[in-house]
Structure formats: C-alpha cells, structure tokens
Amino acid sequence: EPEVTQTPSHQVTQMGQEVILRCVPISNHLYFYWYRQILGQKVEFLVSFYNNEISEKSEIFDDQFSVERPDGSNFTLKIRSTKLEDSAMYFCASSDGVAGVVDTQYFGPGTRLTVL
Amino acid sequence: SQQGEEDPQALSIQEGENATMNCSYKTSINNLQWYRQNSGRGLVHLILIRSNEREKHSGRLRVTLDTSKKSSSLLITASRAADTASYFCATDLNTGGFKTIFGAGTRLFVKA
C-alpha cells in the first residue's frame, strides 16, 4: 500500500541553524500539507500546497518557514533560523481530491526536530 | 470554543465496553476526519465523513455528523486493549483553500 515517507526521522540542530525536512507524498496525490505537534499537545496545521503554490497557511507559518516541491516527488519544509520553540514533531500529509474537495489525508511517520 | 474540540479529554473503560468520543466545531466544513495516534507515533486515519453525510461505519467504528449542531461522534464498539490511544477529529474547512484543524484529542485507555 502506498505511504507517505519522511526523512530524517530525527533531526537535532543548533538554534539559528537552517533545517530542511523532507517528505515524499503518495505519488498520485495532488494536495500536500505540513503539520507540527509539540510534545503532549495537539496537531497544528502549518501549510497546505496545491498546484505548485501555497493554498493556506497558519499564523505559525511565518517568514522563517517555506515549502517547496522541487521535483515531481519531494515536498520540503525549510525553517531558515530555528528557535528553541520550533522543537516538535513535524508531519507531512498528502491527499487526493475531486472538484476542489480534498479526500483522506495520509500522514507520514513524522520528523522529530530538536533545537538546542 | 476552539474549532475541533473533543470531549471527554480522557476516557478509561474496560475491554468489551463501548467508547464514545465527541467533537464540536465552529465554522463550515467540507469533511470531518477521525484519526488515532499511539503515544509519540504517527497519525492513522480512521474515517472521513463528508458534510452531506450523516453516518459512516468501518468495522467496529461508527461516526456520526450533525452539521446543524456542528458536532460529530466516534463510537468504538467492543473495545480492546489495543484501542488504547489518542483520538483526534480534524475538520477540513470550507474556506476556498485547503486547511485542516485538529482538536485537542481524547485519550482513551482500555483496561484488559
């Protein structure tokens, strides 16, 4: 069964450093998402991406964040200058959809980002 | 209240009993999805129910949606110890874009 994959599974970085989290969505999906979950808290929407552009973003997704689909398979989240409070589990998801209504979102296993 | 609030926050039951979790939301939605998360791990999709549907079943799971009350419920029948997890509702907002908001979740503990 197709699945969403994410690399790395765990990333440790120093405050102020740039990180790139990578995702490979399910191949025929058209809608892509990033979420984060701070330990013990709920899953928070960061951004959605469709047709090579951002569809929606949350207040969390400020100028320090960017997303890219550099080729036909990868979907990346970049944090330019990490802060301690960026430490969280980051989930990528993808979904299919018809007539602008998205279908089930399938989640990757997550990347645990630790900022020291 | 927040978009996507679950209650109860925590639920402890005996194996074999039914577990009901509720979700309320505030704004217009396209879909509502339920997910399960085992401690510290990924999100497993359970059921998607569309705004024009009222009830869906999948195995031991039953989901209802009442758009007039902006609420949904997830029923797990004949619960098992392996059902112990956190359960989240997620609403796909009808904003013209694609935005999904998760609730805070219900932590279910099923005692063997």
PDB file of C-alpha atoms in Angstrom:
ATOM      1  CA  GLU A   1       0.000   0.000   0.000  1.00  0.00           C
ATOM      2  CA  PRO A   2       1.407   3.429  -0.909  1.00  0.00           C
ATOM      3  CA  GLU A   3       2.552   5.535   2.001  1.00  0.00           C
ATOM      4  CA  VAL A   4       3.967   8.938   2.799  1.00  0.00           C
ATOM      5  CA  THR A   5       7.613   8.851   3.821  1.00  0.00           C
ATOM      6  CA  GLN A   6       9.634  11.452   5.713  1.00  0.00           C
ATOM      7  CA  THR A   7      13.336  11.967   6.283  1.00  0.00           C
ATOM      8  CA  PRO A   8      15.114  12.238   8.585  1.00  0.00           C
ATOM      9  CA  SER A   9      13.212  10.569  11.409  1.00  0.00           C
ATOM     10  CA  HIS A  10      15.072  12.713  13.932  1.00  0.00           C
ATOM     11  CA  GLN A  11      16.941  15.979  13.384  1.00  0.00           C
ATOM     12  CA  VAL A  12      18.991  17.728  16.035  1.00  0.00           C
ATOM     13  CA  THR A  13      20.147  21.253  15.289  1.00  0.00           C
ATOM     14  CA  GLN A  14      21.549  24.315  16.988  1.00  0.00           C
ATOM     15  CA  MET A  15      19.396  27.391  17.457  1.00  0.00           C
ATOM     16  CA  GLY A  16      19.731  29.727  14.487  1.00  0.00           C
ATOM     17  CA  GLN A  17      20.581  26.987  12.017  1.00  0.00           C
ATOM     18  CA  GLU A  18      18.559  26.191   8.917  1.00  0.00           C
ATOM     19  CA  VAL A  19      16.843  22.835   8.604  1.00  0.00           C
ATOM     20  CA  ILE A  20      15.110  21.147   5.707  1.00  0.00           C
ATOM     21  CA  LEU A  21      12.592  18.432   6.386  1.00  0.00           C
ATOM     22  CA  ARG A  22      11.792  16.147   3.506  1.00  0.00           C
ATOM     23  CA  CYS A  23       8.666  14.294   2.515  1.00  0.00           C
ATOM     24  CA  VAL A  24       7.725  12.019  -0.337  1.00  0.00           C
ATOM     25  CA  PRO A  25       3.941  12.136  -0.720  1.00  0.00           C
ATOM     26  CA  ILE A  26       1.855   9.372  -2.262  1.00  0.00           C
ATOM     27  CA  SER A  27       2.605   9.532  -5.966  1.00  0.00           C
ATOM     28  CA  ASN A  28      -0.788  10.379  -7.469  1.00  0.00           C
ATOM     29  CA  HIS A  29      -1.825  12.829  -4.763  1.00  0.00           C
ATOM     30  CA  LEU A  30      -2.261  16.500  -5.543  1.00  0.00           C
ATOM     31  CA  TYR A  31      -2.595  18.147  -2.119  1.00  0.00           C
ATOM     32  CA  PHE A  32       0.238  18.383   0.355  1.00  0.00           C
ATOM     33  CA  TYR A  33       0.394  19.548   3.955  1.00  0.00           C
ATOM     34  CA  TRP A  34       2.750  20.169   6.828  1.00  0.00           C
ATOM     35  CA  TYR A  35       1.693  19.974  10.458  1.00  0.00           C
ATOM     36  CA  ARG A  36       3.573  20.104  13.715  1.00  0.00           C
ATOM     37  CA  GLN A  37       2.913  18.646  17.118  1.00  0.00           C
ATOM     38  CA  ILE A  38       4.717  19.938  20.160  1.00  0.00           C
ATOM     39  CA  LEU A  39       5.183  17.159  22.713  1.00  0.00           C
ATOM     40  CA  GLY A  40       1.960  16.492  24.566  1.00  0.00           C
ATOM     41  CA  GLN A  41      -0.049  18.982  22.539  1.00  0.00           C
ATOM     42  CA  LYS A  42      -2.410  18.824  19.616  1.00  0.00           C
ATOM     43  CA  VAL A  43      -1.534  18.638  15.948  1.00  0.00           C
ATOM     44  CA  GLU A  44      -1.269  22.125  14.432  1.00  0.00           C
ATOM     45  CA  PHE A  45      -1.784  22.981  10.784  1.00  0.00           C
ATOM     46  CA  LEU A  46       1.139  24.826   9.198  1.00  0.00           C
ATOM     47  CA  VAL A  47       0.531  24.990   5.458  1.00  0.00           C
ATOM     48  CA  SER A  48      -1.199  23.364   2.513  1.00  0.00           C
ATOM     49  CA  PHE A  49       0.132  23.253  -1.027  1.00  0.00           C
ATOM     50  CA  TYR A  50      -1.649  22.644  -4.303  1.00  0.00           C
ATOM     51  CA  ASN A  51      -0.827  23.257  -7.929  1.00  0.00           C
ATOM     52  CA  ASN A  52       2.692  24.394  -7.043  1.00  0.00           C
ATOM     53  CA  GLU A  53       1.631  27.102  -4.683  1.00  0.00           C
ATOM     54  CA  ILE A  54       0.602  27.618  -1.089  1.00  0.00           C
ATOM     55  CA  SER A  55      -3.145  27.247  -0.625  1.00  0.00           C
ATOM     56  CA  GLU A  56      -3.472  28.146   3.055  1.00  0.00           C
ATOM     57  CA  LYS A  57      -1.064  28.853   5.888  1.00  0.00           C
ATOM     58  CA  SER A  58      -1.473  29.361   9.597  1.00  0.00           C
ATOM     59  CA  GLU A  59      -0.182  32.118  11.841  1.00  0.00           C
ATOM     60  CA  ILE A  60       2.661  29.806  12.837  1.00  0.00           C
ATOM     61  CA  PHE A  61       3.926  29.704   9.250  1.00  0.00           C
ATOM     62  CA  ASP A  62       5.799  32.999   9.278  1.00  0.00           C
ATOM     63  CA  ASP A  63       8.681  34.243   7.144  1.00  0.00           C
ATOM     64  CA  GLN A  64      11.025  31.732   8.747  1.00  0.00           C
ATOM     65  CA  PHE A  65       9.156  28.899   7.065  1.00  0.00           C
ATOM     66  CA  SER A  66       8.978  27.967   3.404  1.00  0.00           C
ATOM     67  CA  VAL A  67       7.802  24.986   1.389  1.00  0.00           C
ATOM     68  CA  GLU A  68       8.880  23.690  -1.936  1.00  0.00           C
ATOM     69  CA  ARG A  69       8.134  20.907  -4.337  1.00  0.00           C
ATOM     70  CA  PRO A  70      11.494  20.836  -6.107  1.00  0.00           C
ATOM     71  CA  ASP A  71      10.684  17.888  -8.358  1.00  0.00           C
ATOM     72  CA  GLY A  72       7.810  15.550  -9.052  1.00  0.00           C
ATOM     73  CA  SER A  73       8.184  13.569  -5.879  1.00  0.00           C
ATOM     74  CA  ASN A  74       9.606  15.549  -2.962  1.00  0.00           C
ATOM     75  CA  PHE A  75       7.899  18.115  -0.763  1.00  0.00           C
ATOM     76  CA  THR A  76      10.116  20.024   1.652  1.00  0.00           C
ATOM     77  CA  LEU A  77       9.688  22.288   4.656  1.00  0.00           C
ATOM     78  CA  LYS A  78      12.517  24.702   5.379  1.00  0.00           C
ATOM     79  CA  ILE A  79      12.984  26.581   8.613  1.00  0.00           C
ATOM     80  CA  ARG A  80      15.531  29.318   7.986  1.00  0.00           C
ATOM     81  CA  SER A  81      16.689  30.136  11.512  1.00  0.00           C
ATOM     82  CA  THR A  82      15.462  27.664  14.069  1.00  0.00           C
ATOM     83  CA  LYS A  83      14.293  28.696  17.521  1.00  0.00           C
ATOM     84  CA  LEU A  84      14.003  26.585  20.652  1.00  0.00           C
ATOM     85  CA  GLU A  85      10.217  26.673  20.317  1.00  0.00           C
ATOM     86  CA  ASP A  86      10.428  25.027  16.885  1.00  0.00           C
ATOM     87  CA  SER A  87      11.229  21.751  18.647  1.00  0.00           C
ATOM     88  CA  ALA A  88       8.344  19.469  17.735  1.00  0.00           C
ATOM     89  CA  MET A  89       7.303  16.527  15.629  1.00  0.00           C
ATOM     90  CA  TYR A  90       6.653  17.637  12.049  1.00  0.00           C
ATOM     91  CA  PHE A  91       4.212  15.627   9.983  1.00  0.00           C
ATOM     92  CA  CYS A  92       3.762  15.694   6.244  1.00  0.00           C
ATOM     93  CA  ALA A  93       0.467  14.578   4.709  1.00  0.00           C
ATOM     94  CA  SER A  94      -0.937  14.178   1.233  1.00  0.00           C
ATOM     95  CA  SER A  95      -4.369  13.641  -0.209  1.00  0.00           C
ATOM     96  CA  ASP A  96      -6.259  13.256  -3.412  1.00  0.00           C
ATOM     97  CA  GLY A  97      -9.352  15.288  -4.180  1.00  0.00           C
ATOM     98  CA  VAL A  98     -12.117  15.939  -6.661  1.00  0.00           C
ATOM     99  CA  ALA A  99     -13.561  19.276  -7.720  1.00  0.00           C
ATOM    100  CA  GLY A 100     -11.616  21.136  -5.075  1.00  0.00           C
ATOM    101  CA  VAL A 101     -12.775  18.986  -2.162  1.00  0.00           C
ATOM    102  CA  VAL A 102      -9.943  17.054  -0.596  1.00  0.00           C
ATOM    103  CA  ASP A 103     -10.112  13.387   0.282  1.00  0.00           C
ATOM    104  CA  THR A 104      -8.499  11.456   3.102  1.00  0.00           C
ATOM    105  CA  GLN A 105      -5.174  12.845   4.267  1.00  0.00           C
ATOM    106  CA  TYR A 106      -2.467  10.252   4.734  1.00  0.00           C
ATOM    107  CA  PHE A 107       0.264  11.116   7.181  1.00  0.00           C
ATOM    108  CA  GLY A 108       3.922  10.285   7.201  1.00  0.00           C
ATOM    109  CA  PRO A 109       5.645   8.946  10.330  1.00  0.00           C
ATOM    110  CA  GLY A 110       6.996  12.371  11.235  1.00  0.00           C
ATOM    111  CA  THR A 111      10.361  14.030  11.784  1.00  0.00           C
ATOM    112  CA  ARG A 112      11.245  14.850  15.354  1.00  0.00           C
ATOM    113  CA  LEU A 113      13.084  18.180  15.355  1.00  0.00           C
ATOM    114  CA  THR A 114      15.108  19.056  18.419  1.00  0.00           C
ATOM    115  CA  VAL A 115      16.566  22.561  18.610  1.00  0.00           C
ATOM    116  CA  LEU A 116      19.340  23.031  21.176  1.00  0.00           C
TER     117      LEU A 116
ATOM    118  CA  SER B   1     -14.733  27.144  21.986  1.00  0.00           C
ATOM    119  CA  GLN B   2     -11.997  26.202  19.523  1.00  0.00           C
ATOM    120  CA  GLN B   3     -12.562  24.708  16.087  1.00  0.00           C
ATOM    121  CA  GLY B   4     -12.434  20.971  16.732  1.00  0.00           C
ATOM    122  CA  GLU B   5     -12.919  20.364  20.432  1.00  0.00           C
ATOM    123  CA  GLU B   6     -13.198  16.821  21.691  1.00  0.00           C
ATOM    124  CA  ASP B   7     -14.777  15.555  24.828  1.00  0.00           C
ATOM    125  CA  PRO B   8     -14.082  13.886  27.057  1.00  0.00           C
ATOM    126  CA  GLN B   9     -10.392  14.762  27.308  1.00  0.00           C
ATOM    127  CA  ALA B  10      -9.733  11.315  28.743  1.00  0.00           C
ATOM    128  CA  LEU B  11     -11.753   8.122  28.911  1.00  0.00           C
ATOM    129  CA  SER B  12     -10.990   4.905  30.759  1.00  0.00           C
ATOM    130  CA  ILE B  13     -13.101   1.804  30.100  1.00  0.00           C
ATOM    131  CA  GLN B  14     -12.952  -1.963  30.420  1.00  0.00           C
ATOM    132  CA  GLU B  15     -12.260  -4.211  27.469  1.00  0.00           C
ATOM    133  CA  GLY B  16     -15.521  -5.123  25.738  1.00  0.00           C
ATOM    134  CA  GLU B  17     -17.246  -1.855  26.574  1.00  0.00           C
ATOM    135  CA  ASN B  18     -18.132   0.793  24.017  1.00  0.00           C
ATOM    136  CA  ALA B  19     -16.277   4.098  23.857  1.00  0.00           C
ATOM    137  CA  THR B  20     -17.881   7.295  22.593  1.00  0.00           C
ATOM    138  CA  MET B  21     -15.928  10.428  21.807  1.00  0.00           C
ATOM    139  CA  ASN B  22     -17.448  13.712  20.702  1.00  0.00           C
ATOM    140  CA  CYS B  23     -16.148  16.545  18.586  1.00  0.00           C
ATOM    141  CA  SER B  24     -17.580  20.031  18.155  1.00  0.00           C
ATOM    142  CA  TYR B  25     -16.525  22.682  15.688  1.00  0.00           C
ATOM    143  CA  LYS B  26     -17.372  26.252  14.859  1.00  0.00           C
ATOM    144  CA  THR B  27     -17.163  27.003  11.152  1.00  0.00           C
ATOM    145  CA  SER B  28     -18.447  25.489   7.917  1.00  0.00           C
ATOM    146  CA  ILE B  29     -16.641  22.328   6.849  1.00  0.00           C
ATOM    147  CA  ASN B  30     -16.242  20.137   3.772  1.00  0.00           C
ATOM    148  CA  ASN B  31     -15.227  16.981   5.619  1.00  0.00           C
ATOM    149  CA  LEU B  32     -14.549  15.756   9.113  1.00  0.00           C
ATOM    150  CA  GLN B  33     -11.900  13.103   9.697  1.00  0.00           C
ATOM    151  CA  TRP B  34     -11.057  10.978  12.722  1.00  0.00           C
ATOM    152  CA  TYR B  35      -7.506   9.869  13.442  1.00  0.00           C
ATOM    153  CA  ARG B  36      -5.809   7.654  16.013  1.00  0.00           C
ATOM    154  CA  GLN B  37      -2.369   8.284  17.445  1.00  0.00           C
ATOM    155  CA  ASN B  38      -0.449   5.905  19.629  1.00  0.00           C
ATOM    156  CA  SER B  39       1.893   7.588  22.054  1.00  0.00           C
ATOM    157  CA  GLY B  40       4.601   9.519  20.236  1.00  0.00           C
ATOM    158  CA  ARG B  41       3.851   7.945  16.897  1.00  0.00           C
ATOM    159  CA  GLY B  42       2.180   8.848  13.606  1.00  0.00           C
ATOM    160  CA  LEU B  43      -1.452   9.549  12.820  1.00  0.00           C
ATOM    161  CA  VAL B  44      -3.574   6.722  11.496  1.00  0.00           C
ATOM    162  CA  HIS B  45      -6.627   7.678   9.503  1.00  0.00           C
ATOM    163  CA  LEU B  46      -9.855   6.057  10.695  1.00  0.00           C
ATOM    164  CA  ILE B  47     -12.822   7.547   8.859  1.00  0.00           C
ATOM    165  CA  LEU B  48     -13.656  10.550   6.689  1.00  0.00           C
ATOM    166  CA  ILE B  49     -17.249  11.782   6.679  1.00  0.00           C
ATOM    167  CA  ARG B  50     -18.370  14.442   4.236  1.00  0.00           C
ATOM    168  CA  SER B  51     -20.586  17.365   5.167  1.00  0.00           C
ATOM    169  CA  ASN B  52     -23.546  15.856   3.276  1.00  0.00           C
ATOM    170  CA  GLU B  53     -23.270  12.522   5.103  1.00  0.00           C
ATOM    171  CA  ARG B  54     -24.801  11.735   8.480  1.00  0.00           C
ATOM    172  CA  GLU B  55     -23.290   8.394   9.440  1.00  0.00           C
ATOM    173  CA  LYS B  56     -20.487   6.078   8.383  1.00  0.00           C
ATOM    174  CA  HIS B  57     -19.298   2.706   9.579  1.00  0.00           C
ATOM    175  CA  SER B  58     -15.982   0.931   9.358  1.00  0.00           C
ATOM    176  CA  GLY B  59     -15.631  -2.321  11.241  1.00  0.00           C
ATOM    177  CA  ARG B  60     -16.136  -1.548  14.931  1.00  0.00           C
ATOM    178  CA  LEU B  61     -16.175   2.199  14.269  1.00  0.00           C
ATOM    179  CA  ARG B  62     -19.260   4.323  13.780  1.00  0.00           C
ATOM    180  CA  VAL B  63     -19.070   8.033  13.054  1.00  0.00           C
ATOM    181  CA  THR B  64     -21.977  10.448  13.012  1.00  0.00           C
ATOM    182  CA  LEU B  65     -22.067  14.035  11.827  1.00  0.00           C
ATOM    183  CA  ASP B  66     -24.669  16.650  12.670  1.00  0.00           C
ATOM    184  CA  THR B  67     -23.893  19.800  10.710  1.00  0.00           C
ATOM    185  CA  SER B  68     -26.785  21.700  12.290  1.00  0.00           C
ATOM    186  CA  LYS B  69     -25.171  21.224  15.707  1.00  0.00           C
ATOM    187  CA  LYS B  70     -21.650  21.331  14.301  1.00  0.00           C
ATOM    188  CA  SER B  71     -20.766  18.120  16.059  1.00  0.00           C
ATOM    189  CA  SER B  72     -19.554  14.607  15.369  1.00  0.00           C
ATOM    190  CA  SER B  73     -19.163  11.467  17.420  1.00  0.00           C
ATOM    191  CA  LEU B  74     -16.913   8.436  17.146  1.00  0.00           C
ATOM    192  CA  LEU B  75     -18.160   5.202  18.645  1.00  0.00           C
ATOM    193  CA  ILE B  76     -15.829   2.250  19.117  1.00  0.00           C
ATOM    194  CA  THR B  77     -17.778  -0.894  19.922  1.00  0.00           C
ATOM    195  CA  ALA B  78     -16.454  -3.888  21.845  1.00  0.00           C
ATOM    196  CA  SER B  79     -13.238  -2.094  22.691  1.00  0.00           C
ATOM    197  CA  ARG B  80      -9.920  -3.911  23.005  1.00  0.00           C
ATOM    198  CA  ALA B  81      -6.743  -3.087  24.905  1.00  0.00           C
ATOM    199  CA  ALA B  82      -5.136  -2.369  21.516  1.00  0.00           C
ATOM    200  CA  ASP B  83      -7.590   0.519  21.037  1.00  0.00           C
ATOM    201  CA  THR B  84      -5.726   2.434  23.746  1.00  0.00           C
ATOM    202  CA  ALA B  85      -4.573   5.618  22.004  1.00  0.00           C
ATOM    203  CA  SER B  86      -5.417   9.273  21.479  1.00  0.00           C
ATOM    204  CA  TYR B  87      -8.242  10.020  19.071  1.00  0.00           C
ATOM    205  CA  PHE B  88      -8.477  13.285  17.166  1.00  0.00           C
ATOM    206  CA  CYS B  89     -11.124  14.841  14.995  1.00  0.00           C
ATOM    207  CA  ALA B  90      -9.916  17.035  12.160  1.00  0.00           C
ATOM    208  CA  THR B  91     -12.127  19.416  10.242  1.00  0.00           C
ATOM    209  CA  ASP B  92     -11.415  20.311   6.611  1.00  0.00           C
ATOM    210  CA  LEU B  93     -12.585  23.902   6.496  1.00  0.00           C
ATOM    211  CA  ASN B  94     -14.753  25.278   3.719  1.00  0.00           C
ATOM    212  CA  THR B  95     -12.565  28.313   3.079  1.00  0.00           C
ATOM    213  CA  GLY B  96     -11.939  28.008  -0.620  1.00  0.00           C
ATOM    214  CA  GLY B  97      -8.442  26.813   0.217  1.00  0.00           C
ATOM    215  CA  PHE B  98      -7.305  23.652   1.988  1.00  0.00           C
ATOM    216  CA  LYS B  99      -6.972  23.953   5.729  1.00  0.00           C
ATOM    217  CA  THR B 100      -7.486  21.258   8.328  1.00  0.00           C
ATOM    218  CA  ILE B 101      -7.812  21.932  12.035  1.00  0.00           C
ATOM    219  CA  PHE B 102      -7.254  19.245  14.644  1.00  0.00           C
ATOM    220  CA  GLY B 103      -8.887  19.113  18.023  1.00  0.00           C
ATOM    221  CA  ALA B 104      -7.015  18.514  21.253  1.00  0.00           C
ATOM    222  CA  GLY B 105      -7.990  14.842  21.252  1.00  0.00           C
ATOM    223  CA  THR B 106      -9.464  12.270  23.585  1.00  0.00           C
ATOM    224  CA  ARG B 107      -7.085   9.909  25.350  1.00  0.00           C
ATOM    225  CA  LEU B 108      -8.690   6.500  25.520  1.00  0.00           C
ATOM    226  CA  PHE B 109      -7.425   3.840  27.906  1.00  0.00           C
ATOM    227  CA  VAL B 110      -8.904   0.368  27.590  1.00  0.00           C
ATOM    228  CA  LYS B 111      -8.191  -1.888  30.544  1.00  0.00           C
ATOM    229  CA  ALA B 112      -7.728  -5.589  29.851  1.00  0.00           C
TER     230      ALA B 112
END
